[in-house]
């Protein structure tokens, strides 16, 4: 595995980097698979993706080992801006990157998906949440790993309504991800007999003070305030809601997308009792614990979340598909690589056994999790208790309901 000096500089500068790749000889290029991790290295989603995703991709490459071809890994910061993401993706693909990985921020993920389709190159999205990636915006060159807005809405939203939270008000990040999460959760609330009393859109990524939005939500007298946001936005919402004493008045908070990395930032004292959904938890079983112990030396101060684990799992499966079809064939067509990935069962310590559907959705179980109290936590990062699980076949939107053109009726 090779990591370029330019991409290492991106870690220190925390800016978009790795825009120019080192040249390989013709023989080297023909026998080298290049992977580019494109994510948020410095902003709202840094801890949820960022260096942790790079570390987990590195772990997968190390475990794959020497299988007759070389693997080069680079990374860059898309700054949560679609134009930056598109320009980097186009340049990377033109310079010989074979697969782009991660791509959080749904507006960036959707834009990069279009570039991959145009270039017939592989795009494995682990970071974006929007379910549109396997709906009307699905592509033959894309696989969507780890989670999506439909899964989150069904698991977390459905559980909150069943527990009596039948009136909702949303605080929503004003871009594709927030809109999709609000839409999907609203559909589940209404289908369960609940009502949505209102919503407010918050500028992204420039909002840090959510006090006025929380006042609007509280004034609606909704039983549940749903945070259709993520990363530092969710952290700030939860902390500021605690400062206002909102939950003490009986209002429930629904963090529609919260990661264990967010819980670490919030702290158990403030976060205890919050409910969220992830498809991976490091302490779930012996295999997830084993994977976590292997990757921890590469990601100091963080434990892996579902996006990080997805980057590990996706990279491993991609490399196995390349091995099965041969490097030359893999470099020739992203569509054929994805077809091979769909035809092969997935298997790894992070997610266990699984598969990829025709629409590009990697399916796996989802877990409804509750944040522990400080007294319940017995060791570092012992943050969750599992309330319930949803089987892989039921966790995601039914194949025939997404409107993906790749799905035959």
mmCIF file of C-alpha atoms in Angstrom:
data_model
loop_
_atom_site.group_PDB
_atom_site.id
_atom_site.type_symbol
_atom_site.label_atom_id
_atom_site.label_comp_id
_atom_site.label_asym_id
_atom_site.label_seq_id
_atom_site.Cartn_x
_atom_site.Cartn_y
_atom_site.Cartn_z
ATOM 1 C CA UNK A 1 0.000 0.000 0.000
ATOM 2 C CA UNK A 2 1.219 3.485 -0.853
ATOM 3 C CA UNK A 3 0.094 6.761 0.667
ATOM 4 C CA UNK A 4 1.301 9.779 -1.274
ATOM 5 C CA UNK A 5 3.251 12.571 0.387
ATOM 6 C CA UNK A 6 0.725 15.080 -0.928
ATOM 7 C CA UNK A 7 -2.123 13.231 0.732
ATOM 8 C CA UNK A 8 -0.182 13.105 3.995
ATOM 9 C CA UNK A 9 0.151 16.878 3.810
ATOM 10 C CA UNK A 10 -3.658 17.058 3.678
ATOM 11 C CA UNK A 11 -3.752 15.769 7.243
ATOM 12 C CA UNK A 12 -1.706 18.673 8.518
ATOM 13 C CA UNK A 13 -3.207 21.368 6.323
ATOM 14 C CA UNK A 14 -6.765 20.083 6.692
ATOM 15 C CA UNK A 15 -7.592 21.354 3.228
ATOM 16 C CA UNK A 16 -8.462 19.856 -0.119
ATOM 17 C CA UNK A 17 -5.310 18.089 -1.201
ATOM 18 C CA UNK A 18 -4.056 15.164 -3.252
ATOM 19 C CA UNK A 19 -5.262 16.928 -6.388
ATOM 20 C CA UNK A 20 -2.268 15.783 -8.394
ATOM 21 C CA UNK A 21 -1.177 12.163 -8.251
ATOM 22 C CA UNK A 22 2.381 10.889 -8.692
ATOM 23 C CA UNK A 23 3.001 9.368 -12.083
ATOM 24 C CA UNK A 24 3.511 5.647 -12.323
ATOM 25 C CA UNK A 25 5.358 3.810 -15.050
ATOM 26 C CA UNK A 26 3.122 2.026 -17.533
ATOM 27 C CA UNK A 27 3.853 -1.338 -15.906
ATOM 28 C CA UNK A 28 3.202 0.018 -12.418
ATOM 29 C CA UNK A 29 -0.058 1.656 -13.470
ATOM 30 C CA UNK A 30 -1.295 -1.506 -15.142
ATOM 31 C CA UNK A 31 -0.817 -3.477 -11.928
ATOM 32 C CA UNK A 32 -1.877 -0.843 -9.381
ATOM 33 C CA UNK A 33 -5.386 -0.232 -8.057
ATOM 34 C CA UNK A 34 -5.842 3.319 -6.827
ATOM 35 C CA UNK A 35 -8.405 4.203 -4.155
ATOM 36 C CA UNK A 36 -9.308 7.763 -3.196
ATOM 37 C CA UNK A 37 -11.028 8.527 0.117
ATOM 38 C CA UNK A 38 -12.991 11.730 -0.393
ATOM 39 C CA UNK A 39 -14.561 13.180 2.751
ATOM 40 C CA UNK A 40 -14.672 15.929 5.380
ATOM 41 C CA UNK A 41 -11.222 16.157 6.968
ATOM 42 C CA UNK A 42 -11.715 19.442 8.787
ATOM 43 C CA UNK A 43 -15.358 20.451 9.236
ATOM 44 C CA UNK A 44 -18.720 19.400 10.651
ATOM 45 C CA UNK A 45 -18.285 15.703 9.853
ATOM 46 C CA UNK A 46 -14.559 15.305 10.522
ATOM 47 C CA UNK A 47 -14.909 12.883 13.461
ATOM 48 C CA UNK A 48 -17.726 10.938 11.826
ATOM 49 C CA UNK A 49 -15.745 10.345 8.617
ATOM 50 C CA UNK A 50 -12.400 12.086 8.085
ATOM 51 C CA UNK A 51 -9.184 10.399 9.225
ATOM 52 C CA UNK A 52 -11.140 7.488 10.741
ATOM 53 C CA UNK A 53 -12.418 6.469 7.308
ATOM 54 C CA UNK A 54 -8.888 6.637 5.915
ATOM 55 C CA UNK A 55 -7.604 4.462 8.782
ATOM 56 C CA UNK A 56 -10.279 1.829 8.210
ATOM 57 C CA UNK A 57 -9.606 1.707 4.476
ATOM 58 C CA UNK A 58 -5.921 1.289 5.284
ATOM 59 C CA UNK A 59 -6.808 -1.580 7.614
ATOM 60 C CA UNK A 60 -8.744 -3.352 4.866
ATOM 61 C CA UNK A 61 -5.849 -2.986 2.426
ATOM 62 C CA UNK A 62 -3.414 -4.373 5.021
ATOM 63 C CA UNK A 63 -5.656 -7.356 5.732
ATOM 64 C CA UNK A 64 -6.193 -8.040 2.029
ATOM 65 C CA UNK A 65 -2.425 -8.331 1.696
ATOM 66 C CA UNK A 66 -0.370 -9.071 -1.370
ATOM 67 C CA UNK A 67 -2.612 -10.702 -3.956
ATOM 68 C CA UNK A 68 -0.623 -10.112 -7.119
ATOM 69 C CA UNK A 69 -1.310 -6.386 -7.508
ATOM 70 C CA UNK A 70 -0.477 -3.139 -5.736
ATOM 71 C CA UNK A 71 -2.949 -0.882 -3.942
ATOM 72 C CA UNK A 72 -2.413 2.861 -3.548
ATOM 73 C CA UNK A 73 -4.546 4.971 -1.194
ATOM 74 C CA UNK A 74 -4.904 8.754 -1.244
ATOM 75 C CA UNK A 75 -7.390 11.090 0.421
ATOM 76 C CA UNK A 76 -8.660 14.656 0.239
ATOM 77 C CA UNK A 77 -11.061 17.078 1.904
ATOM 78 C CA UNK A 78 -14.146 18.018 -0.126
ATOM 79 C CA UNK A 79 -15.046 20.712 2.457
ATOM 80 C CA UNK A 80 -18.732 19.662 2.270
ATOM 81 C CA UNK A 81 -18.999 21.562 -1.030
ATOM 82 C CA UNK A 82 -20.457 19.819 -4.114
ATOM 83 C CA UNK A 83 -18.320 21.845 -6.545
ATOM 84 C CA UNK A 84 -15.123 20.927 -4.695
ATOM 85 C CA UNK A 85 -16.169 17.262 -4.560
ATOM 86 C CA UNK A 86 -17.034 17.156 -8.265
ATOM 87 C CA UNK A 87 -13.777 18.807 -9.320
ATOM 88 C CA UNK A 88 -11.702 16.436 -7.188
ATOM 89 C CA UNK A 89 -13.621 13.366 -8.376
ATOM 90 C CA UNK A 90 -13.306 14.330 -12.039
ATOM 91 C CA UNK A 91 -9.584 15.048 -11.684
ATOM 92 C CA UNK A 92 -8.947 11.866 -9.717
ATOM 93 C CA UNK A 93 -10.736 9.627 -12.197
ATOM 94 C CA UNK A 94 -8.933 11.293 -15.112
ATOM 95 C CA UNK A 95 -5.581 10.748 -13.349
ATOM 96 C CA UNK A 96 -6.146 7.050 -12.742
ATOM 97 C CA UNK A 97 -8.124 6.658 -9.511
ATOM 98 C CA UNK A 98 -10.149 3.467 -9.867
ATOM 99 C CA UNK A 99 -12.521 3.804 -6.911
ATOM 100 C CA UNK A 100 -13.706 6.747 -4.797
ATOM 101 C CA UNK A 101 -14.761 5.897 -1.251
ATOM 102 C CA UNK A 102 -16.806 7.473 1.573
ATOM 103 C CA UNK A 103 -18.097 10.872 0.274
ATOM 104 C CA UNK A 104 -20.234 12.129 3.186
ATOM 105 C CA UNK A 105 -22.605 15.099 2.795
ATOM 106 C CA UNK A 106 -25.474 14.003 0.569
ATOM 107 C CA UNK A 107 -25.281 16.966 -1.799
ATOM 108 C CA UNK A 108 -21.631 16.062 -2.477
ATOM 109 C CA UNK A 109 -22.394 12.333 -2.616
ATOM 110 C CA UNK A 110 -25.113 12.793 -5.235
ATOM 111 C CA UNK A 111 -22.880 15.040 -7.333
ATOM 112 C CA UNK A 112 -19.893 12.662 -7.223
ATOM 113 C CA UNK A 113 -22.237 9.789 -8.084
ATOM 114 C CA UNK A 114 -23.005 11.516 -11.384
ATOM 115 C CA UNK A 115 -19.308 11.924 -12.180
ATOM 116 C CA UNK A 116 -18.646 8.225 -11.495
ATOM 117 C CA UNK A 117 -21.519 7.220 -13.790
ATOM 118 C CA UNK A 118 -20.209 9.512 -16.543
ATOM 119 C CA UNK A 119 -16.652 8.155 -16.218
ATOM 120 C CA UNK A 120 -17.709 4.497 -15.715
ATOM 121 C CA UNK A 121 -15.682 4.389 -12.489
ATOM 122 C CA UNK A 122 -16.502 2.798 -9.135
ATOM 123 C CA UNK A 123 -18.023 4.954 -6.389
ATOM 124 C CA UNK A 124 -18.674 3.336 -2.989
ATOM 125 C CA UNK A 125 -20.560 5.702 -0.740
ATOM 126 C CA UNK A 126 -20.354 5.043 2.993
ATOM 127 C CA UNK A 127 -20.805 8.585 4.301
ATOM 128 C CA UNK A 128 -23.863 10.114 2.606
ATOM 129 C CA UNK A 129 -27.228 9.275 4.128
ATOM 130 C CA UNK A 130 -29.749 10.098 1.420
ATOM 131 C CA UNK A 131 -31.759 7.067 0.287
ATOM 132 C CA UNK A 132 -32.011 8.705 -3.147
ATOM 133 C CA UNK A 133 -28.616 7.145 -3.951
ATOM 134 C CA UNK A 134 -30.388 3.807 -4.348
ATOM 135 C CA UNK A 135 -33.633 5.395 -5.552
ATOM 136 C CA UNK A 136 -34.083 7.629 -8.571
ATOM 137 C CA UNK A 137 -30.370 8.617 -8.467
ATOM 138 C CA UNK A 138 -29.003 5.058 -8.439
ATOM 139 C CA UNK A 139 -26.159 4.255 -10.830
ATOM 140 C CA UNK A 140 -24.592 1.039 -12.165
ATOM 141 C CA UNK A 141 -21.199 2.236 -10.870
ATOM 142 C CA UNK A 142 -22.306 2.932 -7.262
ATOM 143 C CA UNK A 143 -22.752 0.912 -4.079
ATOM 144 C CA UNK A 144 -24.250 2.485 -0.951
ATOM 145 C CA UNK A 145 -22.824 1.034 2.273
ATOM 146 C CA UNK A 146 -23.633 1.253 6.008
ATOM 147 C CA UNK A 147 -26.898 3.218 6.360
ATOM 148 C CA UNK A 148 -29.395 5.601 4.765
ATOM 149 C CA UNK A 149 -32.257 7.920 5.680
ATOM 150 C CA UNK A 150 -34.930 5.253 5.165
ATOM 151 C CA UNK A 151 -33.202 2.863 7.574
ATOM 152 C CA UNK A 152 -32.732 5.588 10.198
ATOM 153 C CA UNK A 153 -36.321 6.755 9.894
ATOM 154 C CA UNK A 154 -37.774 3.273 10.119
ATOM 155 C CA UNK A 155 -35.703 2.255 13.142
ATOM 156 C CA UNK A 156 -35.442 5.417 15.244
ATOM 157 C CA UNK A 157 -38.563 7.214 14.035
ATOM 158 C CA UNK A 158 -40.737 4.127 14.211
ATOM 159 C CA UNK A 159 -39.569 3.344 17.748
ATOM 160 C CA UNK A 160 -40.278 6.884 18.969
ATOM 161 C CA UNK A 161 -43.845 6.832 17.617
ATOM 162 C CA UNK A 162 -44.515 3.431 19.186
ATOM 163 C CA UNK A 163 -43.301 4.835 22.514
ATOM 164 C CA UNK A 164 -45.942 7.574 22.384
ATOM 165 C CA UNK A 165 -44.119 10.289 20.449
ATOM 166 C CA UNK A 166 -46.934 10.918 17.983
ATOM 167 C CA UNK A 167 -46.375 14.658 17.347
ATOM 168 C CA UNK A 168 -43.118 15.901 15.831
ATOM 169 C CA UNK A 169 -41.248 19.082 15.010
ATOM 170 C CA UNK A 170 -38.075 18.901 12.897
ATOM 171 C CA UNK A 171 -34.881 20.948 13.060
ATOM 172 C CA UNK A 172 -33.434 20.179 9.649
ATOM 173 C CA UNK A 173 -30.088 20.853 7.972
ATOM 174 C CA UNK A 174 -30.973 22.744 4.804
ATOM 175 C CA UNK A 175 -29.492 20.502 2.120
ATOM 176 C CA UNK A 176 -30.177 17.150 0.459
ATOM 177 C CA UNK A 177 -29.424 14.959 3.498
ATOM 178 C CA UNK A 178 -31.587 16.922 5.940
ATOM 179 C CA UNK A 179 -34.459 17.123 3.486
ATOM 180 C CA UNK A 180 -34.344 13.367 2.801
ATOM 181 C CA UNK A 181 -34.177 12.489 6.495
ATOM 182 C CA UNK A 182 -37.090 14.788 7.363
ATOM 183 C CA UNK A 183 -39.101 13.391 4.427
ATOM 184 C CA UNK A 184 -38.502 9.743 5.254
ATOM 185 C CA UNK A 185 -39.131 10.176 8.986
ATOM 186 C CA UNK A 186 -42.292 12.215 8.352
ATOM 187 C CA UNK A 187 -43.606 9.391 6.188
ATOM 188 C CA UNK A 188 -43.089 6.865 9.004
ATOM 189 C CA UNK A 189 -44.641 9.176 11.602
ATOM 190 C CA UNK A 190 -47.738 9.757 9.470
ATOM 191 C CA UNK A 191 -48.055 6.092 8.503
ATOM 192 C CA UNK A 192 -48.076 5.234 12.209
ATOM 193 C CA UNK A 193 -50.887 7.681 12.935
ATOM 194 C CA UNK A 194 -48.696 10.540 14.136
ATOM 195 C CA UNK A 195 -48.563 14.162 13.019
ATOM 196 C CA UNK A 196 -45.798 16.562 11.999
ATOM 197 C CA UNK A 197 -46.528 19.959 13.546
ATOM 198 C CA UNK A 198 -43.781 21.869 11.806
ATOM 199 C CA UNK A 199 -40.169 22.135 10.738
ATOM 200 C CA UNK A 200 -37.430 24.725 10.478
ATOM 201 C CA UNK A 201 -34.487 24.627 8.073
ATOM 202 C CA UNK A 202 -31.050 25.616 9.395
ATOM 203 C CA UNK A 203 -28.266 26.921 7.121
ATOM 204 C CA UNK A 204 -25.528 24.340 6.466
ATOM 205 C CA UNK A 205 -22.676 24.282 7.320
ATOM 206 C CA UNK A 206 -22.593 27.722 8.936
ATOM 207 C CA UNK A 207 -24.945 27.253 11.927
ATOM 208 C CA UNK A 208 -23.620 26.812 15.473
ATOM 209 C CA UNK A 209 -26.304 28.574 17.526
ATOM 210 C CA UNK A 210 -29.580 26.625 17.427
ATOM 211 C CA UNK A 211 -31.301 28.467 20.273
ATOM 212 C CA UNK A 212 -33.918 30.251 18.142
ATOM 213 C CA UNK A 213 -34.749 27.017 16.318
ATOM 214 C CA UNK A 214 -35.120 25.134 19.594
ATOM 215 C CA UNK A 215 -37.480 27.838 20.887
ATOM 216 C CA UNK A 216 -39.641 27.429 17.758
ATOM 217 C CA UNK A 217 -39.669 23.671 18.216
ATOM 218 C CA UNK A 218 -40.605 23.939 21.880
ATOM 219 C CA UNK A 219 -43.368 26.450 21.100
ATOM 220 C CA UNK A 220 -45.009 23.903 18.789
ATOM 221 C CA UNK A 221 -45.634 21.688 21.844
ATOM 222 C CA UNK A 222 -44.637 18.641 19.839
ATOM 223 C CA UNK A 223 -43.843 15.597 21.946
ATOM 224 C CA UNK A 224 -40.707 14.897 19.886
ATOM 225 C CA UNK A 225 -38.121 17.272 18.442
ATOM 226 C CA UNK A 226 -36.406 15.476 15.575
ATOM 227 C CA UNK A 227 -32.886 16.562 14.672
ATOM 228 C CA UNK A 228 -32.565 15.937 10.930
ATOM 229 C CA UNK A 229 -28.878 16.817 10.963
ATOM 230 C CA UNK A 230 -25.577 15.207 11.925
ATOM 231 C CA UNK A 231 -22.080 15.723 13.288
ATOM 232 C CA UNK A 232 -21.371 18.913 15.201
ATOM 233 C CA UNK A 233 -24.866 20.196 14.324
ATOM 234 C CA UNK A 234 -26.461 17.323 16.261
ATOM 235 C CA UNK A 235 -23.965 17.729 19.104
ATOM 236 C CA UNK A 236 -24.779 21.435 19.414
ATOM 237 C CA UNK A 237 -28.532 20.801 19.248
ATOM 238 C CA UNK A 238 -28.425 18.214 22.038
ATOM 239 C CA UNK A 239 -26.169 20.322 24.262
ATOM 240 C CA UNK A 240 -28.214 23.487 23.763
ATOM 241 C CA UNK A 241 -31.480 21.610 24.346
ATOM 242 C CA UNK A 242 -30.035 20.402 27.661
ATOM 243 C CA UNK A 243 -29.077 23.967 28.602
ATOM 244 C CA UNK A 244 -32.662 25.071 27.953
ATOM 245 C CA UNK A 245 -34.002 22.182 30.047
ATOM 246 C CA UNK A 246 -36.241 21.051 27.187
ATOM 247 C CA UNK A 247 -36.268 17.368 28.131
ATOM 248 C CA UNK A 248 -37.106 18.209 31.739
ATOM 249 C CA UNK A 249 -40.443 19.502 30.480
ATOM 250 C CA UNK A 250 -41.256 16.109 28.962
ATOM 251 C CA UNK A 251 -40.199 16.718 25.372
ATOM 252 C CA UNK A 252 -38.287 13.852 23.765
ATOM 253 C CA UNK A 253 -35.272 14.418 21.548
ATOM 254 C CA UNK A 254 -34.787 12.221 18.485
ATOM 255 C CA UNK A 255 -31.268 12.332 17.082
ATOM 256 C CA UNK A 256 -32.149 10.899 13.687
ATOM 257 C CA UNK A 257 -28.502 10.434 12.742
ATOM 258 C CA UNK A 258 -26.085 10.148 15.629
ATOM 259 C CA UNK A 259 -22.813 8.259 15.762
ATOM 260 C CA UNK A 260 -20.825 6.924 18.684
ATOM 261 C CA UNK A 261 -18.282 9.639 17.899
ATOM 262 C CA UNK A 262 -21.029 12.211 18.549
ATOM 263 C CA UNK A 263 -21.925 10.540 21.856
ATOM 264 C CA UNK A 264 -18.277 10.833 22.874
ATOM 265 C CA UNK A 265 -18.397 14.583 22.209
ATOM 266 C CA UNK A 266 -21.746 15.095 23.941
ATOM 267 C CA UNK A 267 -20.816 13.035 27.013
ATOM 268 C CA UNK A 268 -22.959 10.491 28.823
ATOM 269 C CA UNK A 269 -24.205 12.964 31.406
ATOM 270 C CA UNK A 270 -25.924 15.016 28.704
ATOM 271 C CA UNK A 271 -26.540 12.247 26.175
ATOM 272 C CA UNK A 272 -27.953 9.520 28.442
ATOM 273 C CA UNK A 273 -31.298 8.205 27.249
ATOM 274 C CA UNK A 274 -30.907 9.429 23.661
ATOM 275 C CA UNK A 275 -31.959 6.833 21.101
ATOM 276 C CA UNK A 276 -30.276 6.396 17.716
ATOM 277 C CA UNK A 277 -29.654 3.784 15.031
ATOM 278 C CA UNK A 278 -26.384 2.423 13.661
ATOM 279 C CA UNK A 279 -25.558 -0.642 11.592
ATOM 280 C CA UNK A 280 -22.282 -1.168 13.473
ATOM 281 C CA UNK A 281 -21.317 -0.953 17.137
ATOM 282 C CA UNK A 282 -17.803 -1.865 18.165
ATOM 283 C CA UNK A 283 -18.967 -3.854 21.227
ATOM 284 C CA UNK A 284 -21.730 -5.760 19.452
ATOM 285 C CA UNK A 285 -20.019 -9.173 19.284
ATOM 286 C CA UNK A 286 -16.635 -10.907 19.235
ATOM 287 C CA UNK A 287 -16.016 -10.081 15.571
ATOM 288 C CA UNK A 288 -16.763 -6.367 15.908
ATOM 289 C CA UNK A 289 -14.546 -6.206 18.980
ATOM 290 C CA UNK A 290 -11.727 -7.988 17.148
ATOM 291 C CA UNK A 291 -11.942 -5.606 14.183
ATOM 292 C CA UNK A 292 -11.967 -2.607 16.511
ATOM 293 C CA UNK A 293 -8.862 -3.754 18.366
ATOM 294 C CA UNK A 294 -7.025 -4.187 15.058
ATOM 295 C CA UNK A 295 -7.872 -0.723 13.755
ATOM 296 C CA UNK A 296 -7.571 1.326 16.979
ATOM 297 C CA UNK A 297 -3.794 1.866 16.652
ATOM 298 C CA UNK A 298 -4.507 3.634 13.347
ATOM 299 C CA UNK A 299 -7.197 5.961 14.755
ATOM 300 C CA UNK A 300 -6.097 7.468 18.090
ATOM 301 C CA UNK A 301 -8.770 9.139 20.225
ATOM 302 C CA UNK A 302 -11.623 7.590 18.216
ATOM 303 C CA UNK A 303 -13.503 4.317 18.070
ATOM 304 C CA UNK A 304 -15.011 3.312 14.714
ATOM 305 C CA UNK A 305 -18.626 4.130 13.875
ATOM 306 C CA UNK A 306 -20.812 2.762 11.087
ATOM 307 C CA UNK A 307 -19.224 4.981 8.408
ATOM 308 C CA UNK A 308 -15.683 4.032 9.432
ATOM 309 C CA UNK A 309 -16.607 0.348 9.547
ATOM 310 C CA UNK A 310 -18.305 0.728 6.171
ATOM 311 C CA UNK A 311 -15.097 2.040 4.610
ATOM 312 C CA UNK A 312 -13.267 -1.033 5.927
ATOM 313 C CA UNK A 313 -15.935 -3.477 4.760
ATOM 314 C CA UNK A 314 -16.428 -1.833 1.357
ATOM 315 C CA UNK A 315 -12.709 -1.632 0.589
ATOM 316 C CA UNK A 316 -12.209 -5.294 1.455
ATOM 317 C CA UNK A 317 -15.112 -6.411 -0.735
ATOM 318 C CA UNK A 318 -14.015 -4.191 -3.612
ATOM 319 C CA UNK A 319 -10.495 -5.629 -3.561
ATOM 320 C CA UNK A 320 -11.865 -9.163 -3.520
ATOM 321 C CA UNK A 321 -13.936 -8.341 -6.605
ATOM 322 C CA UNK A 322 -10.853 -6.909 -8.348
ATOM 323 C CA UNK A 323 -8.935 -10.088 -7.488
ATOM 324 C CA UNK A 324 -11.735 -12.253 -8.865
ATOM 325 C CA UNK A 325 -12.013 -10.472 -12.217
ATOM 326 C CA UNK A 326 -8.411 -9.339 -12.725
ATOM 327 C CA UNK A 327 -6.857 -5.883 -12.523
ATOM 328 C CA UNK A 328 -7.104 -5.101 -16.246
ATOM 329 C CA UNK A 329 -10.811 -5.900 -16.396
ATOM 330 C CA UNK A 330 -11.467 -4.000 -13.170
ATOM 331 C CA UNK A 331 -9.732 -0.890 -14.458
ATOM 332 C CA UNK A 332 -11.629 -1.070 -17.743
ATOM 333 C CA UNK A 333 -15.172 -0.799 -16.384
ATOM 334 C CA UNK A 334 -16.562 0.426 -13.088
ATOM 335 C CA UNK A 335 -19.947 -1.046 -14.005
ATOM 336 C CA UNK A 336 -18.478 -4.526 -14.356
ATOM 337 C CA UNK A 337 -16.684 -4.234 -11.024
ATOM 338 C CA UNK A 338 -19.928 -3.270 -9.299
ATOM 339 C CA UNK A 339 -21.732 -6.125 -11.050
ATOM 340 C CA UNK A 340 -19.103 -8.513 -9.699
ATOM 341 C CA UNK A 341 -19.456 -7.012 -6.215
ATOM 342 C CA UNK A 342 -23.224 -7.572 -6.384
ATOM 343 C CA UNK A 343 -22.726 -11.170 -7.462
ATOM 344 C CA UNK A 344 -20.392 -11.952 -4.547
ATOM 345 C CA UNK A 345 -21.581 -12.291 -0.930
ATOM 346 C CA UNK A 346 -20.016 -9.807 1.471
ATOM 347 C CA UNK A 347 -18.221 -11.119 4.563
ATOM 348 C CA UNK A 348 -16.105 -9.319 7.164
ATOM 349 C CA UNK A 349 -15.716 -8.802 10.896
ATOM 350 C CA UNK A 350 -17.491 -5.446 10.935
ATOM 351 C CA UNK A 351 -20.828 -6.525 9.442
ATOM 352 C CA UNK A 352 -20.629 -10.305 9.142
ATOM 353 C CA UNK A 353 -22.301 -11.939 6.133
ATOM 354 C CA UNK A 354 -24.300 -9.797 3.725
ATOM 355 C CA UNK A 355 -25.085 -8.940 0.130
ATOM 356 C CA UNK A 356 -25.565 -6.085 -2.326
ATOM 357 C CA UNK A 357 -28.902 -5.613 -4.073
ATOM 358 C CA UNK A 358 -29.549 -4.684 -7.700
ATOM 359 C CA UNK A 359 -30.085 -1.031 -6.738
ATOM 360 C CA UNK A 360 -26.615 -0.869 -5.158
ATOM 361 C CA UNK A 361 -27.852 -1.070 -1.567
ATOM 362 C CA UNK A 362 -25.529 -3.073 0.692
ATOM 363 C CA UNK A 363 -27.935 -4.642 3.171
ATOM 364 C CA UNK A 364 -27.193 -5.494 6.778
ATOM 365 C CA UNK A 365 -29.080 -5.457 10.086
ATOM 366 C CA UNK A 366 -29.709 -2.171 11.871
ATOM 367 C CA UNK A 367 -29.596 -1.684 15.634
ATOM 368 C CA UNK A 368 -31.721 0.642 17.747
ATOM 369 C CA UNK A 369 -29.387 1.896 20.466
ATOM 370 C CA UNK A 370 -29.840 3.862 23.668
ATOM 371 C CA UNK A 371 -27.066 5.954 25.183
ATOM 372 C CA UNK A 372 -26.066 4.649 28.618
ATOM 373 C CA UNK A 373 -25.948 6.680 31.796
ATOM 374 C CA UNK A 374 -22.525 7.347 33.347
ATOM 375 C CA UNK A 375 -23.277 4.689 35.986
ATOM 376 C CA UNK A 376 -24.051 2.058 33.344
ATOM 377 C CA UNK A 377 -20.819 2.599 31.393
ATOM 378 C CA UNK A 378 -18.052 0.314 32.659
ATOM 379 C CA UNK A 379 -15.109 1.109 30.361
ATOM 380 C CA UNK A 380 -13.971 3.588 27.674
ATOM 381 C CA UNK A 381 -16.465 3.995 24.814
ATOM 382 C CA UNK A 382 -18.967 1.679 26.519
ATOM 383 C CA UNK A 383 -21.764 3.985 25.403
ATOM 384 C CA UNK A 384 -24.657 1.972 23.968
ATOM 385 C CA UNK A 385 -27.167 -0.634 24.970
ATOM 386 C CA UNK A 386 -29.010 -2.431 22.175
ATOM 387 C CA UNK A 387 -32.789 -2.002 22.404
ATOM 388 C CA UNK A 388 -33.708 -3.988 19.309
ATOM 389 C CA UNK A 389 -32.405 -5.077 15.926
ATOM 390 C CA UNK A 390 -33.990 -5.085 12.471
ATOM 391 C CA UNK A 391 -32.983 -7.961 10.156
ATOM 392 C CA UNK A 392 -31.070 -7.111 6.987
ATOM 393 C CA UNK A 393 -34.020 -7.979 4.765
ATOM 394 C CA UNK A 394 -36.270 -5.526 6.599
ATOM 395 C CA UNK A 395 -33.935 -2.690 7.586
ATOM 396 C CA UNK A 396 -33.872 -0.888 4.241
ATOM 397 C CA UNK A 397 -36.497 0.306 1.777
ATOM 398 C CA UNK A 398 -38.047 -2.543 -0.237
ATOM 399 C CA UNK A 399 -36.272 -3.002 -3.547
ATOM 400 C CA UNK A 400 -39.356 -2.298 -5.653
ATOM 401 C CA UNK A 401 -40.254 0.978 -3.887
ATOM 402 C CA UNK A 402 -37.189 3.115 -4.572
ATOM 403 C CA UNK A 403 -37.686 3.881 -8.244
ATOM 404 C CA UNK A 404 -34.161 2.781 -9.200
ATOM 405 C CA UNK A 405 -33.944 2.277 -13.002
ATOM 406 C CA UNK A 406 -31.630 -0.712 -12.454
ATOM 407 C CA UNK A 407 -34.409 -2.704 -10.773
ATOM 408 C CA UNK A 408 -36.521 -4.711 -13.143
ATOM 409 C CA UNK A 409 -40.224 -4.653 -12.345
#
